[in-house]
Short mmCIF file of C-alpha atoms in Angstrom, two decimals:
data_model
loop_
_atom_site.label_atom_id
_atom_site.label_comp_id
_atom_site.label_asym_id
_atom_site.label_seq_id
_atom_site.Cartn_x
_atom_site.Cartn_y
_atom_site.Cartn_z
CA MET K 9 -30.21 -1.80 13.03
CA ALA K 10 -27.93 -1.87 10.62
CA VAL K 11 -26.82 1.28 8.88
CA PRO K 12 -27.52 2.04 6.14
CA VAL K 13 -25.80 1.59 2.78
CA LYS K 14 -25.99 5.37 2.28
CA ILE K 15 -24.56 6.55 5.34
CA MET K 16 -21.85 4.29 5.46
CA CYS K 17 -20.50 5.36 2.08
CA ILE K 18 -20.41 8.75 3.81
CA LEU K 19 -18.35 8.17 6.91
CA MET K 20 -16.42 5.82 4.88
CA LEU K 21 -15.47 8.81 2.47
CA LEU K 22 -15.20 10.64 5.72
CA LEU K 23 -12.86 8.72 6.98
CA HIS K 24 -10.93 8.37 3.48
CA LYS K 25 -10.72 11.81 2.93
CA SER K 26 -9.21 12.49 6.74
CA SER K 27 -6.44 9.62 6.24
CA GLN K 28 -5.42 12.22 3.08
CA GLN K 29 -4.60 15.01 5.30
CA GLU K 30 -0.66 14.98 5.17
CA VAL K 31 0.33 15.87 9.24
CA PHE K 32 3.77 13.86 9.70
CA ASN K 33 5.76 13.16 6.66
CA ASP K 34 10.02 12.37 6.82
CA GLY K 35 10.27 11.90 3.32
CA LYS K 36 13.47 13.98 2.15
CA THR K 37 10.97 16.70 -0.07
CA PRO K 38 8.37 17.85 0.55
CA ASN K 39 4.64 17.38 -0.85
CA LEU K 40 3.96 20.78 -2.41
CA PRO K 41 0.94 21.24 -4.78
CA ALA K 42 0.66 22.51 -7.90
CA ASN K 43 -0.83 25.66 -6.19
CA TYR K 44 1.05 26.11 -3.29
CA SER K 45 1.01 29.29 -1.80
CA VAL K 46 5.06 30.01 -1.50
CA GLY K 47 4.58 33.59 0.19
CA TRP K 48 1.69 33.00 2.54
CA MET K 49 2.61 36.67 4.67
CA LYS K 50 1.64 38.49 1.83
CA THR K 51 -1.81 38.47 2.44
CA LEU K 52 -0.93 39.73 6.45
CA GLU K 53 -1.54 43.55 7.33
CA ASP K 54 1.50 45.82 7.48
CA GLU K 55 0.54 47.16 11.10
CA LYS K 56 -0.58 43.98 12.60
CA LEU K 57 2.52 42.28 15.41
CA ILE K 58 4.30 40.04 14.30
CA SER K 59 3.40 39.06 17.75
CA THR K 60 -0.27 38.76 17.01
CA ILE K 61 0.04 35.74 14.26
CA THR K 62 -0.46 31.96 14.24
CA ILE K 63 3.30 31.18 12.84
CA PRO K 64 4.41 27.46 11.37
CA GLY K 65 8.38 26.71 13.14
CA THR K 66 10.84 23.99 13.93
CA HIS K 67 12.37 22.44 16.99
CA GLU K 68 15.24 21.74 16.42
CA SER K 69 14.80 22.96 12.96
CA LEU K 70 18.20 21.29 11.47
CA ALA K 71 18.02 17.91 14.02
CA LEU K 72 18.52 16.38 10.20
CA TYR K 73 21.83 13.23 11.14
CA GLY K 74 22.08 10.96 13.54
CA GLY K 75 19.71 8.22 13.46
CA PRO K 76 15.68 8.03 15.37
CA PRO K 77 16.85 9.78 18.96
CA ALA K 78 18.71 12.86 17.65
CA GLU K 79 16.64 12.93 14.32
CA CYS K 80 13.70 15.95 14.21
CA GLN K 81 12.80 16.86 11.00
CA ALA K 82 13.31 15.87 7.48
CA TRP K 83 13.00 18.44 4.94
CA SER K 84 16.43 20.64 4.39
CA LEU K 85 16.51 24.52 5.56
CA GLU K 86 15.39 25.64 2.00
CA ASN K 87 12.78 22.81 1.98
CA GLN K 88 11.79 24.19 5.34
CA LEU K 89 11.36 27.65 4.06
CA MET K 90 9.71 26.02 1.16
CA ALA K 91 6.21 24.86 2.80
CA GLY K 92 5.34 27.90 5.27
CA ILE K 93 7.97 27.20 7.80
CA ARG K 94 8.60 30.47 8.93
CA TYR K 95 10.45 29.71 12.77
CA PHE K 96 13.88 28.32 12.77
CA ASP K 97 15.37 26.45 16.04
CA LEU K 98 19.01 27.11 15.39
CA ARG K 99 21.24 24.62 18.23
CA VAL K 100 24.71 26.04 17.76
CA SER K 101 27.86 25.66 18.77
CA GLY K 102 31.61 26.21 19.10
CA LYS K 103 33.94 28.92 17.73
CA ASN K 104 33.05 28.24 14.00
CA LEU K 105 29.17 28.32 15.17
CA LYS K 106 28.40 24.82 13.66
CA ILE K 107 24.96 23.64 14.31
CA LYS K 108 24.49 20.62 16.65
CA HIS K 109 21.67 18.38 17.79
CA GLY K 110 23.54 17.02 21.57
CA TRP K 111 27.53 15.55 20.64
CA ILE K 112 25.96 15.08 16.52
CA ASP K 113 26.98 17.70 14.58
CA GLN K 114 24.45 18.34 11.55
CA LYS K 115 26.68 19.15 8.97
CA THR K 116 25.93 23.13 8.55
CA THR K 117 26.21 25.81 10.08
CA PHE K 118 25.06 29.04 11.60
CA PRO K 119 26.38 31.63 8.83
CA ASP K 120 25.13 28.85 5.67
CA ALA K 121 21.68 28.85 7.23
CA LEU K 122 21.62 32.68 7.39
CA GLU K 123 22.55 32.96 3.77
CA THR K 124 19.86 30.48 2.68
CA ILE K 125 17.24 32.08 4.77
CA ARG K 126 18.39 35.50 3.24
CA LYS K 127 18.91 33.42 -0.18
CA PHE K 128 15.00 32.45 0.57
CA LEU K 129 14.26 36.12 1.50
CA SER K 130 15.49 37.99 -2.24
CA LYS K 131 12.78 36.07 -4.13
CA TYR K 132 10.12 36.07 -1.71
CA LYS K 133 10.16 39.25 -0.34
CA THR K 134 6.77 39.49 1.33
CA GLU K 135 7.67 37.19 4.19
CA THR K 136 9.72 37.16 7.86
CA VAL K 137 12.02 34.95 8.74
CA LEU K 138 12.25 34.06 12.88
CA VAL K 139 15.42 32.32 13.69
CA ARG K 140 16.34 31.69 17.24
CA VAL K 141 19.78 30.70 18.61
CA LYS K 142 20.64 28.70 21.42
CA PRO K 143 24.42 28.03 22.29
CA VAL K 144 25.05 24.39 23.24
CA ASP K 145 28.06 22.42 24.19
CA PRO K 146 31.04 22.59 23.15
CA GLU K 147 32.46 26.16 24.05
CA LEU K 148 28.40 27.56 24.48
CA SER K 149 29.63 30.53 26.66
CA LYS K 150 31.71 31.50 22.90
CA VAL K 151 28.17 31.68 20.58
CA PRO K 152 26.17 34.50 21.95
CA SER K 153 29.30 37.26 21.46
CA LEU K 154 30.26 35.08 18.10
CA VAL K 155 26.72 35.80 16.86
CA GLU K 156 26.11 38.99 18.14
CA ASN K 157 28.88 40.09 15.77
CA LYS K 158 27.37 38.47 12.52
CA ILE K 159 23.80 40.07 12.74
CA ARG K 160 24.08 43.17 14.58
CA ASN K 161 24.58 45.42 12.12
CA ALA K 162 22.83 43.48 9.39
CA LYS K 163 20.19 45.85 7.95
CA ASP K 164 18.02 42.52 6.63
CA ILE K 165 17.93 41.33 10.20
CA TRP K 166 15.67 42.93 12.83
CA VAL K 167 17.83 43.10 16.59
CA LYS K 168 15.18 45.32 18.24
CA LYS K 169 13.92 44.73 21.41
CA SER K 170 10.42 45.91 20.12
CA VAL K 171 7.92 43.73 18.71
CA PRO K 172 7.62 44.87 15.01
CA ARG K 173 5.26 45.07 13.00
CA ILE K 174 4.68 42.92 9.29
CA GLY K 175 5.33 46.35 7.39
CA GLU K 176 8.18 46.26 9.50
CA VAL K 177 10.56 43.32 8.19
CA ARG K 178 8.98 42.25 5.17
CA GLY K 179 12.10 40.75 3.00
CA LYS K 180 13.51 40.80 7.12
CA ILE K 181 14.82 37.96 9.74
CA VAL K 182 13.58 38.61 13.11
CA PHE K 183 16.27 37.49 15.79
CA VAL K 184 14.62 36.13 18.73
CA GLN K 185 15.37 35.45 21.92
CA LYS K 186 16.07 34.17 25.59
CA GLU K 187 18.65 34.75 27.99
CA SER K 188 21.73 34.29 26.30
CA PHE K 189 21.46 36.98 24.13
CA LYS K 190 21.32 40.70 24.37
CA LEU K 191 20.08 41.44 20.82
CA GLY K 192 16.35 40.57 19.71
CA ILE K 193 13.05 39.95 20.74
CA LEU K 194 12.52 38.38 23.93
CA LEU K 195 10.66 34.82 23.71
CA SER K 196 7.82 33.36 25.85
CA GLU K 197 7.91 30.24 26.24
CA THR K 198 5.07 27.92 27.30
CA ASP K 199 6.76 24.57 27.71
CA LYS K 200 7.94 25.01 31.84
CA LYS K 201 11.33 22.27 31.99
CA GLY K 202 11.08 19.56 31.29
CA ASP K 203 7.60 19.02 29.06
CA TYR K 204 9.74 17.62 26.45
CA LYS K 205 9.97 14.54 28.19
CA VAL K 206 7.30 11.89 27.08
CA THR K 207 6.73 9.05 28.56
CA ASN K 208 1.88 9.04 27.97
CA VAL K 209 0.77 10.04 24.52
CA LYS K 210 -2.42 11.48 26.06
CA ASP K 211 -0.55 13.25 28.71
CA LYS K 212 1.92 15.18 26.19
CA GLU K 213 -1.81 16.04 24.22
CA GLU K 214 -3.40 17.44 26.88
CA LYS K 215 0.23 19.59 28.07
CA ILE K 216 0.17 20.80 24.54
CA LYS K 217 -3.34 21.98 24.84
CA LYS K 218 -2.59 24.18 27.92
CA HIS K 219 0.05 25.26 26.43
CA LEU K 220 -1.48 26.62 23.38
CA GLU K 221 -4.24 28.45 25.78
CA GLU K 222 -1.48 30.69 27.23
CA ALA K 223 -0.46 31.49 23.32
CA ALA K 224 -3.46 32.41 22.71
CA ASN K 225 -3.90 34.69 26.25
CA LEU K 226 0.12 36.80 25.23
CA CYS K 227 -1.65 36.81 21.67
CA ARG K 228 -4.21 38.38 22.45
CA THR K 229 -2.30 41.06 23.73
CA GLY K 230 0.66 41.48 21.35
CA SER K 231 2.48 41.82 24.49
CA ALA K 232 4.92 38.61 23.77
CA LEU K 233 5.65 36.36 20.76
CA SER K 234 5.14 33.30 22.49
CA LEU K 235 6.55 30.42 21.75
CA SER K 236 5.04 26.42 22.09
CA TYR K 237 6.36 23.14 21.36
CA SER K 238 4.75 19.92 19.85
CA SER K 239 7.66 18.12 19.56
CA GLY K 240 8.79 15.47 22.31
CA THR K 241 11.07 12.39 22.71
CA SER K 242 11.12 9.30 25.65
CA LEU K 243 14.96 9.76 25.79
CA GLY K 244 15.66 9.98 29.22
CA THR K 245 12.71 8.58 31.42
CA TYR K 246 12.04 4.95 31.52
CA MET K 247 10.33 5.26 28.68
CA LEU K 248 13.83 4.94 26.78
CA ILE K 249 13.11 4.52 23.23
CA ARG K 250 9.49 3.87 22.94
CA PHE K 251 8.88 7.99 21.88
CA LEU K 252 11.92 8.80 19.73
CA PRO K 253 10.82 12.66 17.98
CA ASN K 254 9.74 10.39 14.62
CA ALA K 255 7.63 8.10 16.40
CA LEU K 256 5.52 10.66 18.52
CA ALA K 257 5.54 12.66 15.72
CA LYS K 258 3.81 9.87 13.97
CA GLN K 259 0.76 10.23 17.01
CA ILE K 260 0.90 14.01 18.43
CA ASN K 261 0.84 15.26 14.46
CA PRO K 262 -2.79 14.48 12.92
CA TRP K 263 -4.01 15.15 17.15
CA LEU K 264 -3.28 18.82 16.47
CA TYR K 265 -4.36 18.63 13.13
CA ASP K 266 -7.72 18.21 14.59
CA HIS K 267 -7.33 19.98 18.12
CA LEU K 268 -6.73 22.89 15.35
CA GLU K 269 -9.61 22.28 13.55
CA LYS K 270 -11.36 22.37 16.08
CA GLU K 271 -10.17 25.43 17.60
CA PHE K 272 -10.09 27.34 14.09
CA LYS K 273 -13.78 26.70 14.23
CA LYS K 274 -13.76 29.65 16.94
CA LYS K 275 -15.45 33.45 16.94
CA PRO K 276 -13.18 35.04 16.91
CA LYS K 277 -10.69 32.76 15.79
CA PRO K 278 -7.82 32.77 18.81
CA CYS K 279 -4.07 33.43 17.71
CA PHE K 280 -1.44 30.63 19.13
CA GLY K 281 1.96 32.75 18.13
CA ILE K 282 4.61 30.11 17.15
CA ILE K 283 4.19 26.36 16.93
CA ALA K 284 7.65 24.55 16.82
CA MET K 285 6.93 20.98 15.23
CA ASP K 286 8.68 18.05 13.87
CA PHE K 287 8.49 15.82 10.98
CA PRO K 288 5.36 18.40 10.33
CA GLY K 289 3.29 17.70 7.69
CA ILE K 290 2.19 20.61 4.45
CA ASP K 291 -1.27 19.99 5.35
CA LEU K 292 -0.73 20.30 9.17
CA ILE K 293 1.40 23.61 7.84
CA GLN K 294 -0.57 24.60 6.26
CA LYS K 295 -3.74 24.62 9.32
CA VAL K 296 -0.84 26.45 11.21
CA ILE K 297 -1.03 29.38 8.58
CA LYS K 298 -4.76 29.65 7.84
CA PHE K 299 -5.21 31.10 11.35
CA HIS K 300 -3.90 34.04 10.23
CA ARG K 301 -7.27 35.15 8.89
CA LEU K 302 -9.23 36.36 12.43
CA THR K 303 -11.77 37.46 10.36
#
């Protein structure tokens, strides 16, 4: 039986609309709409714990150099901030606190990144930005004390272990950490060791789904700040260069958008804590941001 022309046109329109969603972007500049709301946190209630909202973040946030095996993002730190990203994953090395991805120098430092974030927050005072530092070789053992010396007494950086309410940290940086640091909020990562290695996209999707379910359970109580990754690579596996960060994100990001779209329709809406992504597009970032509206 032939499909009526009217129904076919509607289906084509829906498919066209779906294809227009910008869920992946590896251009150098984000395509911000004219009415884009940079300061999206202004609508959050001051009493809300930061562990009970869904926050768009990036994995290897400043891995902009080194070619397809090493690059996880395309936008500068400033552009990511303007696009709505509020969690940053900085891999820091050596006494000069250089930001690296593996052995590849990313042409900036931790102090430079702090300065950029501070400049942003001086303009958008309703926002808060979460920063994690992960020490990497060489001289990774020196990084924690050097970083702590720079942030310990800063009035605009939250370094307490307790989870703050939004009203306490507007216009401030919130330092989040794992076992390397004595300062900051403890992160609860849903990913297990080796989950970043990808040999099958469907398997990766199932892992992300499971991790987001774990994050939703943590987020419901607000007792811990959860972190889940949608990123990954096939480097170090038998698939070699089949799924480098860019190529994987092209497949994962549309799936993640659709998955979040389904979750968004639930009542009440869940929260997922931090979702760290590679090469997110504006519409994917906005889909994550919308989850802070829990009514």
